[in-house]
Structures are given as C-alpha cells and as structure tokens.
C-alpha positions as CSV (number, residue, x, y, z in Angstrom):
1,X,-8.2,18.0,10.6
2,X,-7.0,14.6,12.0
3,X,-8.1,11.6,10.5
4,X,-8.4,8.3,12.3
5,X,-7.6,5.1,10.5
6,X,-7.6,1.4,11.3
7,X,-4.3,-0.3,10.5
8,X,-4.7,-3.9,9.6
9,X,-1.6,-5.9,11.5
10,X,1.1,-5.9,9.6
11,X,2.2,-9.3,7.7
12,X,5.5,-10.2,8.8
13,X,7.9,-9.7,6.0
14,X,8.5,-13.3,3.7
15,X,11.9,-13.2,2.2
16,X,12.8,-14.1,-0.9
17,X,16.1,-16.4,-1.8
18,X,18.2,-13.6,-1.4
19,X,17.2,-12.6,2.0
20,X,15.0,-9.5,1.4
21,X,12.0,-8.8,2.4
22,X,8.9,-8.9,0.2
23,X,7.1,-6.3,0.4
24,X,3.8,-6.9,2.3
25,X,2.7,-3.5,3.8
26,X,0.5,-1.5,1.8
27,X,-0.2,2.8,1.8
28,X,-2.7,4.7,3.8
29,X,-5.8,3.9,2.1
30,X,-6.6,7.9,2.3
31,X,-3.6,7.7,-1.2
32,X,-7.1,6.4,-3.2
33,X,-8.9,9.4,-2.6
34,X,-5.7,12.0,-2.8
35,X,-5.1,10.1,-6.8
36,X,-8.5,10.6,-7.6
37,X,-8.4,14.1,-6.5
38,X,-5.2,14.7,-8.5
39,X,-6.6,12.9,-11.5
40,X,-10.0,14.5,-11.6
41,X,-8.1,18.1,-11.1
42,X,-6.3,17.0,-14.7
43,X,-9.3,15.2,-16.0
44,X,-11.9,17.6,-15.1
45,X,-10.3,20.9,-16.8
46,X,-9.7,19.1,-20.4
47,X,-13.8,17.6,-20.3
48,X,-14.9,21.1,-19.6
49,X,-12.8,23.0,-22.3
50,X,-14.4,20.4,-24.9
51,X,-17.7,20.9,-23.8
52,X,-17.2,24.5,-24.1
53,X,-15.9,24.3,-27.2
54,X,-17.9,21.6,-28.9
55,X,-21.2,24.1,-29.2
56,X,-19.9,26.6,-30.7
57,X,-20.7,27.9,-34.3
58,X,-17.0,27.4,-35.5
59,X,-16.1,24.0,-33.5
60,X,-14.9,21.2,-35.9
61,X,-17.6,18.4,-36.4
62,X,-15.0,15.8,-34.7
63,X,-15.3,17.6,-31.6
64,X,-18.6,15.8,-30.5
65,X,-17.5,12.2,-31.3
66,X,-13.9,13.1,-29.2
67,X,-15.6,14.3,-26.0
68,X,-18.0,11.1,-26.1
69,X,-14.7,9.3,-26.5
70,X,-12.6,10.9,-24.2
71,X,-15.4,11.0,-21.4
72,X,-15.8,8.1,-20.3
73,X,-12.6,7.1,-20.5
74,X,-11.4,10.4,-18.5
75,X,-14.1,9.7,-16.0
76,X,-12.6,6.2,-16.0
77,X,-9.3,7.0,-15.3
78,X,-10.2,9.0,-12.5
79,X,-11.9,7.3,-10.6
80,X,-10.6,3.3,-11.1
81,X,-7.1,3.9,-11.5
82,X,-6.6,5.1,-7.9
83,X,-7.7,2.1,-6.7
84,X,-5.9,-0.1,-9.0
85,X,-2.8,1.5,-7.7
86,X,-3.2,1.2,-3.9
87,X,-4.3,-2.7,-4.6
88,X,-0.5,-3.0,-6.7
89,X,1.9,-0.6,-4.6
90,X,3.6,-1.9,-1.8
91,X,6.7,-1.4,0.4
92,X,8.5,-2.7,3.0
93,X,11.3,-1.6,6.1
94,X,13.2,-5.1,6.8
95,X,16.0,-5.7,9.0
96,X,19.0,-5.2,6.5
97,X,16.5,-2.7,3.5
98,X,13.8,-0.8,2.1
99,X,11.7,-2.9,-0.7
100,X,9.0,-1.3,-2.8
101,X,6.6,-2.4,-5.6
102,X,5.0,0.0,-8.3
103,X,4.1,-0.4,-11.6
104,X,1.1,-0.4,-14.2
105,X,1.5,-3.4,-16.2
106,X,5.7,-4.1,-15.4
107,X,5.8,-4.5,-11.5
108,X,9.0,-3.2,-10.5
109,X,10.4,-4.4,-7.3
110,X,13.2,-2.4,-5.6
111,X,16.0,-3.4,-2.9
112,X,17.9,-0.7,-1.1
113,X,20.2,-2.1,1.3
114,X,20.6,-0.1,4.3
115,X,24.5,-0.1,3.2
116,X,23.3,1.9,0.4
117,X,21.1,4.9,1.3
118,X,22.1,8.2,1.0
119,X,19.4,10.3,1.8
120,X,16.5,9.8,3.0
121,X,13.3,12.3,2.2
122,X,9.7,13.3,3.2
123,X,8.1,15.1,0.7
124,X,4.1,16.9,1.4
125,X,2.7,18.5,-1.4
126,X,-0.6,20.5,-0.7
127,X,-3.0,17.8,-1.8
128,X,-0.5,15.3,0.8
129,X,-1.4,17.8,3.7
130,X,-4.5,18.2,2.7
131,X,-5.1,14.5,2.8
132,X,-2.7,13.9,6.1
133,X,0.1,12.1,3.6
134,X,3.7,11.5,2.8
135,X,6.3,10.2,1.0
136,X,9.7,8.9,1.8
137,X,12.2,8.8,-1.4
138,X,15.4,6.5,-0.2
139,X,18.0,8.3,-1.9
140,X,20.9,5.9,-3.3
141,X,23.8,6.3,-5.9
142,X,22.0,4.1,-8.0
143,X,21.5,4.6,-12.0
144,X,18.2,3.3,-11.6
145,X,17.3,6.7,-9.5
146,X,16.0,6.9,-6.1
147,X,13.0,4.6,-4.4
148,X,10.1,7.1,-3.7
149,X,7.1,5.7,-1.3
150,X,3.9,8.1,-1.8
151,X,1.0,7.3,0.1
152,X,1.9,7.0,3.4
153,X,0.4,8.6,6.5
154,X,2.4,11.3,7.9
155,X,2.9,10.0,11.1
156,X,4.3,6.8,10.0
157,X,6.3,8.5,7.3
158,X,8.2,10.4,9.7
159,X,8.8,7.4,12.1
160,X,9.9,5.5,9.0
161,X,12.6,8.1,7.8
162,X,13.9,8.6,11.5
163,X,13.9,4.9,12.2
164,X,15.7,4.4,8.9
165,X,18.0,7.4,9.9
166,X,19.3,5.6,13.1
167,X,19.5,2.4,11.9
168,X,21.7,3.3,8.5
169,X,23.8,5.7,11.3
170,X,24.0,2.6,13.1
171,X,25.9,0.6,10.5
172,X,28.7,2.2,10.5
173,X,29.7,1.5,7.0
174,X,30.6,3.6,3.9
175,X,28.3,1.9,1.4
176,X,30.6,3.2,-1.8
C-alpha cells in the first residue's frame, strides 16, 4: 500500500561552534500513528485484563479505584505521547556527520563524524512495514552505543544509509 506524503523543504542545516550540524529535519509524520499503534497494542491488553478482572466475585476492592487511575492515564499515553515525540526527535546528514536529537525530559544530541561510523543499519519491524518505515542505527565504537533514527520513510532511509555508505567509503580514513 503506498502512501504519498508531502515533504516540507528541508531547513538547511545551522551549525553550531563546533561545526556540526543541528539537527533540523524531522521523521515521516506516518512515526505518530506507528507509536500510537505500538502503545495502544501495550496499553490496550493491561485496560482489558483489569476490566475483566475488576467484576468478579473474588477481585480485590482496590481493583476499581486502579483501572479509573490507570485509564486515563493509559489512554493518555497512547495517544499524546506519540505526538510529543515526533515534535522533539530530530536528525540530521551534514557534510562531515550524522546528528540526532531524542529525549523525554533530557534532550540528548548526538555527533557521529563520518570518520567514525562503523556500520550503518536499516531496521523494519512489522508495524515499520506496515506503516511504510525505517530506521537507520549509525553504528560507532562509541561507549555511549550506537545512534538509531526510527521514523523515517523507507525510501529515504535507504537513500540515507547508501549515501552515508559512499560518502564514509569515500574518506578514506581509518577512524580508530
């Protein structure tokens, strides 16, 4: 099932005082609706078990006052957080490395140099094909782990990881 989507221009990329690029592009707006798929597929289940629970003869009396807790805030989570997530996650492919943002309440903003990559991934899960998505992990030998972008169309993910390819091959350095 192809989907059609309308890509805003892209903002050329600011650079910070060290020379890397913010990051200024955002996911396929299609990663809202895959998190609130994944969300309500963990939310759903749990509501349901204490609904079915709550009625019966032997059911503790906190039951009741835990699902009218846990409800809202379930049906909350579902459905706001995806959206909170594509307004805060953002990435970037500059001329010299790969910048992403993430992050609940701590943003984290991460800088792989081209110098640095290792590998470079596509990952599509079910609910990803499903929902015509990717994501690209940029593999270094970092302790702080590997830079994963979820969220992106396919298309564009696999451009990304063979436009990355060439232009790391390109370099011609050993980044160790």
């Amino acid at each position: 099932m192809p989907h059609e989507t309308r890509q805003r221009p892209v903002p050329e990329p600011v650079p910070d005082a060290l020379g890397a690029p913010r990051p200024a592009r955002r996911l396929d707006r299609r990663a809202v609706y895959w998190w609130t798929t994944q969300n309500v597929l963990v939310v759903a289940p749990v509501l349901a078990a204490l609904a079915a629970l709550a009625p019966l003869p032997d059911a503790p009396s906190w039951l009741w006052p835990v699902f009218a807790v846990l409800c809202p805030l379930g049906v909350g989570y579902a459905l706001l957080t995806p959206w909170y997530r594509y307004r805060v996650h953002r990435w970037e492919a500059g001329d010299a490395a790969v910048c992403a943002v993430s992050g609940w309440f701590v943003r984290e903003w991460r800088v792989v140099p081209f110098t640095r990559i290792q590998t470079l991934d596509t990952k599509r899960g079910p609910l990803m094909q499903l929902f015509g998505l990717s994501a690209v992990t940029v593999t270094t030998a970092s302790a702080a782990g590997p830079v994963t972008i979820a969220g992106l169309d396919d298309t564009l993910a696999t451009e990304m990881v063979r436009d990355l390819t060439e232009r790391v091959r390109a370099l011609r350095e050993d980044g160790t």
